[in-house]
Short mmCIF file of C-alpha atoms in Angstrom, two decimals:
data_model
loop_
_atom_site.label_atom_id
_atom_site.label_comp_id
_atom_site.label_asym_id
_atom_site.label_seq_id
_atom_site.Cartn_x
_atom_site.Cartn_y
_atom_site.Cartn_z
CA MET A 206 -24.01 -8.40 15.50
CA LYS A 207 -24.27 -5.50 17.05
CA GLU A 208 -21.63 -5.93 19.56
CA ILE A 209 -19.14 -6.73 16.69
CA TRP A 210 -20.15 -3.88 14.74
CA ILE A 211 -19.63 -1.62 17.77
CA SER A 212 -16.01 -3.59 17.84
CA PHE A 213 -15.14 -2.53 14.23
CA LEU A 214 -15.94 1.31 14.65
CA THR A 215 -14.09 1.47 17.59
CA LEU A 216 -10.89 -0.41 16.08
CA THR A 217 -11.29 1.77 12.81
CA ARG A 218 -11.94 5.15 14.76
CA LYS A 219 -8.85 4.52 17.04
CA GLU A 220 -6.95 4.07 14.07
CA VAL A 221 -8.04 6.87 12.23
CA THR A 222 -7.64 9.09 15.21
CA ARG A 223 -4.30 7.68 15.49
CA PHE A 224 -2.97 8.84 12.23
CA MET A 225 -5.06 12.47 11.95
CA ARG A 226 -3.96 13.02 15.30
CA ILE A 227 0.00 13.18 13.66
CA TRP A 228 -1.43 14.21 10.38
CA SER A 229 2.26 16.08 9.84
CA GLN A 230 3.91 13.09 10.36
CA THR A 231 1.31 10.57 8.34
CA LEU A 232 0.16 12.83 5.69
CA LEU A 233 2.25 15.67 4.63
CA PRO A 234 5.40 13.68 4.23
CA PRO A 235 4.74 11.33 1.77
CA VAL A 236 2.87 14.56 -0.20
CA ILE A 237 6.59 16.52 0.14
CA ASN A 238 8.50 13.39 -1.21
CA GLN A 239 6.15 12.79 -4.30
CA SER A 240 6.21 16.62 -5.04
CA LEU A 241 10.33 16.07 -4.84
CA TYR A 242 9.76 13.44 -7.57
CA PHE A 243 7.26 15.35 -9.65
CA ILE A 244 10.10 18.03 -9.88
CA ILE A 245 13.36 16.05 -10.17
CA PHE A 246 12.09 13.15 -12.47
CA GLY A 247 9.11 14.64 -13.91
CA THR A 248 10.06 18.06 -14.95
CA PHE A 249 14.07 17.98 -14.81
CA ILE A 250 14.85 14.43 -16.09
CA GLY A 251 11.25 14.02 -17.82
CA SER A 252 12.11 17.15 -20.21
CA GLN A 253 15.00 14.92 -21.56
CA VAL A 254 12.55 11.95 -21.61
CA GLY A 255 10.42 11.36 -24.84
CA ASP A 256 6.78 10.07 -24.33
CA ILE A 257 5.85 6.78 -23.16
CA ASN A 258 2.93 4.63 -24.20
CA GLY A 259 1.45 7.92 -25.85
CA VAL A 260 1.74 9.94 -22.80
CA SER A 261 4.37 12.31 -21.53
CA TYR A 262 6.69 11.20 -18.94
CA MET A 263 5.28 13.46 -16.50
CA ALA A 264 1.94 12.28 -16.94
CA PHE A 265 3.19 8.58 -17.16
CA LEU A 266 4.86 9.06 -13.63
CA VAL A 267 1.45 10.36 -11.99
CA PRO A 268 -0.01 6.32 -11.38
CA GLY A 269 3.13 4.79 -10.13
CA LEU A 270 3.83 7.91 -7.66
CA ILE A 271 0.42 7.54 -6.27
CA MET A 272 0.92 4.10 -5.88
CA MET A 273 4.14 4.09 -4.03
CA SER A 274 2.95 6.33 -1.88
CA VAL A 275 -0.48 4.40 -1.22
CA ILE A 276 1.53 1.34 -0.58
CA THR A 277 3.78 3.02 1.91
CA ALA A 278 1.23 4.65 3.98
CA ALA A 279 -1.00 1.42 4.01
CA TYR A 280 1.92 -0.61 5.12
CA SER A 281 3.56 1.68 7.51
CA ASN A 282 0.64 2.44 9.22
CA VAL A 283 -0.76 -1.10 9.93
CA VAL A 284 2.54 -2.34 10.93
CA SER A 285 3.33 0.31 13.38
CA SER A 286 0.23 0.45 15.25
CA PHE A 287 -0.26 -3.22 15.60
CA PHE A 288 3.08 -3.48 16.83
CA GLY A 289 2.64 -0.68 19.06
CA SER A 290 -0.17 -2.14 20.75
CA LYS A 291 1.64 -5.18 21.09
CA PHE A 292 4.56 -3.31 22.89
CA MET A 293 2.23 -1.29 25.11
CA LYS A 294 0.21 -4.44 26.07
CA ASN A 295 -2.77 -2.95 25.29
CA LEU A 296 -3.74 -5.66 22.69
CA GLU A 297 -4.22 -8.04 25.16
CA GLU A 298 -7.38 -6.40 26.13
CA ILE A 299 -8.65 -6.79 22.86
CA MET A 300 -7.65 -10.40 22.80
CA VAL A 301 -9.24 -11.33 25.89
CA SER A 302 -12.20 -9.86 24.91
CA PRO A 303 -15.34 -11.21 22.88
CA THR A 304 -14.05 -9.75 19.66
CA PRO A 305 -13.54 -12.73 16.83
CA ASN A 306 -10.05 -12.30 15.05
CA TRP A 307 -11.56 -11.28 11.76
CA VAL A 308 -12.98 -8.03 13.44
CA MET A 309 -9.18 -7.34 14.83
CA ILE A 310 -7.92 -7.80 11.30
CA SER A 311 -10.64 -5.64 10.03
CA GLY A 312 -10.21 -2.88 12.35
CA TYR A 313 -6.37 -2.63 12.11
CA ALA A 314 -6.30 -2.81 8.45
CA SER A 315 -9.34 -0.51 7.68
CA GLY A 316 -6.50 2.45 9.40
CA GLY A 317 -4.03 1.24 6.89
CA ILE A 318 -6.20 1.02 4.05
CA LEU A 319 -7.84 4.81 4.67
CA ARG A 320 -4.51 6.13 5.67
CA GLY A 321 -3.21 4.76 2.02
CA LEU A 322 -6.37 6.03 -0.18
CA ILE A 323 -6.32 9.74 1.38
CA VAL A 324 -2.53 9.94 1.26
CA GLY A 325 -3.05 8.55 -2.80
CA ALA A 326 -5.91 11.66 -3.05
CA LEU A 327 -3.68 13.94 -2.02
CA VAL A 328 -1.02 13.33 -4.36
CA PHE A 329 -3.08 13.09 -6.94
CA LEU A 330 -4.12 16.21 -5.76
CA ILE A 331 -0.25 17.48 -6.26
CA SER A 332 0.53 16.24 -9.51
CA MET A 333 -2.47 18.32 -10.90
CA LEU A 334 0.01 21.09 -9.99
CA PHE A 335 2.19 19.67 -12.74
CA VAL A 336 0.06 18.10 -15.40
CA GLN A 337 -3.41 17.24 -16.07
CA PRO A 338 -3.75 13.75 -15.83
CA GLN A 339 -6.47 11.73 -17.75
CA VAL A 340 -8.82 8.66 -16.24
CA GLU A 341 -10.24 6.51 -18.74
CA HIS A 342 -11.45 3.90 -16.71
CA PRO A 343 -12.22 5.30 -13.12
CA LEU A 344 -13.50 1.95 -11.95
CA ILE A 345 -10.41 0.35 -12.67
CA VAL A 346 -8.49 3.20 -10.70
CA ALA A 347 -10.60 2.41 -7.90
CA LEU A 348 -10.25 -1.21 -8.07
CA PHE A 349 -6.80 -1.30 -7.77
CA VAL A 350 -6.18 1.18 -5.33
CA LEU A 351 -8.11 -0.34 -2.82
CA LEU A 352 -7.27 -3.36 -3.44
CA THR A 353 -3.51 -3.01 -3.11
CA SER A 354 -4.50 -0.46 0.00
CA ILE A 355 -5.96 -3.70 1.08
CA VAL A 356 -2.96 -5.74 0.33
CA PHE A 357 -0.20 -3.54 2.01
CA ALA A 358 -2.36 -3.06 4.79
CA LEU A 359 -2.80 -6.99 5.70
CA GLY A 360 1.10 -7.20 4.79
CA GLY A 361 1.38 -4.75 7.66
CA LEU A 362 -0.68 -6.76 9.79
CA VAL A 363 1.26 -9.73 9.44
CA ASN A 364 4.75 -7.59 10.09
CA GLY A 365 3.31 -6.62 12.89
CA ILE A 366 2.20 -9.89 14.39
CA PHE A 367 5.89 -11.50 13.60
CA ALA A 368 7.76 -8.39 15.05
CA LYS A 369 9.47 -8.83 18.28
CA ARG A 370 11.43 -5.34 18.18
CA PHE A 371 10.37 -1.92 16.59
CA ASP A 372 13.55 -2.69 14.43
CA ASP A 373 11.55 -5.75 12.92
CA THR A 374 8.83 -3.41 11.93
CA SER A 375 11.27 -1.55 9.32
CA ILE A 376 13.35 -4.22 7.90
CA PHE A 377 11.06 -5.93 5.72
CA ALA A 378 10.08 -1.98 4.34
CA THR A 379 13.37 -1.31 3.97
CA PHE A 380 15.03 -4.36 1.63
CA ILE A 381 12.30 -6.04 0.52
CA LEU A 382 9.12 -3.73 -0.19
CA THR A 383 11.46 -0.48 -1.27
CA PRO A 384 13.49 -1.97 -3.64
CA LEU A 385 10.24 -3.94 -5.15
CA THR A 386 8.36 -0.63 -5.66
CA TYR A 387 11.20 1.14 -7.37
CA PHE A 388 11.65 -2.04 -10.04
CA GLY A 389 8.15 -2.21 -10.16
CA GLY A 390 7.41 0.30 -13.27
CA VAL A 391 6.80 3.38 -11.29
CA PHE A 392 9.73 5.35 -13.53
CA TYR A 393 9.62 3.04 -16.47
CA SER A 394 7.68 1.01 -18.74
CA ILE A 395 8.93 -2.77 -19.05
CA LYS A 396 8.33 -2.39 -22.33
CA ASP A 397 11.81 -0.61 -22.85
CA LEU A 398 13.91 -3.37 -20.79
CA PRO A 399 15.67 -6.18 -22.54
CA VAL A 400 13.70 -9.42 -22.60
CA PHE A 401 15.87 -10.96 -19.74
CA TRP A 402 14.59 -8.32 -17.61
CA GLN A 403 11.69 -8.22 -18.66
CA ASN A 404 10.93 -11.46 -17.60
CA VAL A 405 12.61 -10.60 -14.24
CA SER A 406 10.71 -7.80 -13.84
CA LYS A 407 6.90 -10.12 -13.68
CA ALA A 408 8.12 -11.72 -10.86
CA ASN A 409 7.64 -8.43 -8.87
CA PRO A 410 4.21 -8.51 -7.63
CA ILE A 411 4.06 -4.55 -7.22
CA LEU A 412 4.64 -4.24 -10.92
CA TYR A 413 1.43 -5.68 -11.64
CA MET A 414 -0.47 -3.21 -9.15
CA ILE A 415 1.09 -0.40 -11.17
CA ASP A 416 0.70 -1.38 -14.47
CA GLY A 417 -2.97 -2.09 -13.81
CA PHE A 418 -3.62 1.30 -12.11
CA ARG A 419 -1.92 3.22 -14.69
CA TYR A 420 -3.94 1.18 -17.06
CA GLY A 421 -6.71 2.89 -15.52
CA PHE A 422 -5.47 5.88 -16.35
CA TYR A 423 -4.62 5.97 -19.76
CA GLY A 424 -5.63 2.60 -21.29
CA GLU A 425 -2.56 0.99 -21.67
CA ALA A 426 -0.52 -2.17 -20.09
CA ASP A 427 2.55 -3.92 -20.34
CA LEU A 428 0.46 -6.61 -18.61
CA ASN A 429 -2.58 -8.59 -18.69
CA ILE A 430 -5.20 -6.28 -16.99
CA TRP A 431 -7.29 -9.25 -15.61
CA LEU A 432 -3.85 -11.57 -14.75
CA SER A 433 -3.18 -8.08 -12.25
CA ILE A 434 -6.83 -8.23 -10.90
CA GLY A 435 -6.35 -11.81 -10.04
CA LEU A 436 -2.97 -11.57 -8.27
CA LEU A 437 -4.35 -9.16 -6.35
CA VAL A 438 -7.41 -10.63 -5.10
CA SER A 439 -5.52 -13.81 -4.44
CA PHE A 440 -2.65 -11.94 -2.33
CA THR A 441 -5.89 -10.54 -0.40
CA VAL A 442 -7.50 -13.80 0.17
CA ILE A 443 -4.14 -15.17 1.40
CA LEU A 444 -3.39 -12.63 3.54
CA ILE A 445 -6.40 -12.76 5.19
CA ILE A 446 -6.65 -16.15 5.78
CA LEU A 447 -2.79 -16.19 7.07
CA SER A 448 -3.17 -13.07 9.54
CA ASN A 449 -6.25 -15.30 10.68
CA TRP A 450 -4.78 -18.34 11.25
CA LEU A 451 -1.66 -16.63 13.22
CA LEU A 452 -3.89 -14.68 15.47
CA TYR A 453 -5.78 -18.01 16.48
CA ARG A 454 -2.64 -19.60 16.73
CA GLY A 455 -1.06 -16.83 19.08
CA ILE A 456 1.77 -16.16 17.01
CA GLY A 457 3.78 -13.38 18.04
CA MET A 458 1.45 -12.63 21.01
CA ARG A 459 2.22 -15.06 23.82
CA ASP A 460 6.25 -14.55 23.38
#
């Protein structure tokens, strides 16, 4: 058990050291990007938009922009790190060691989770320069941000397993993840959409994450909060099982 714990801590320390060493590339850009969103959408456009669900448009943006930064940071950290280890062939050293697959998954995912949480906290602090967001249900906020960072850290791991070239690490994020995030209710409430588009939006899993996270701030949700939690837990379990199976089968490792 001691050896397993040491393996986990070593992988986690490596991942944290990796993104902290280049903090100007991993932590600073999302803070700057979200600040621009606050200025452009919150200040300039928000002044022309009325309250949404009883809160100002600027305040409404805060949970969505935080969650958007968490999703991107957690996902990109793991997919780039894991594929980089594959490309440099140092992943083979871990695979031939007695380290269980679940420890490898936990170690790589922990780096993405911690980076996502740190970036989310930084964006939240930046948001306080523009508005004073309230947090009515802090435990719900913590639950959603933690589960979301876990889901996308594991998603990045799965992408990293399948990736064969560096280009493959960005295809999913560019063509699937980014559109789903922008259409996930970051900038609007689905209640303002026609019924048809409301139903279409409900097929977007990111909508449930952002909506539940926003409920933790303001106590108002467009969707059932328990359904949102259930989906996040389900995605977490499915991705853990999938990544463990992929590593066990050696898929993407032996090409």
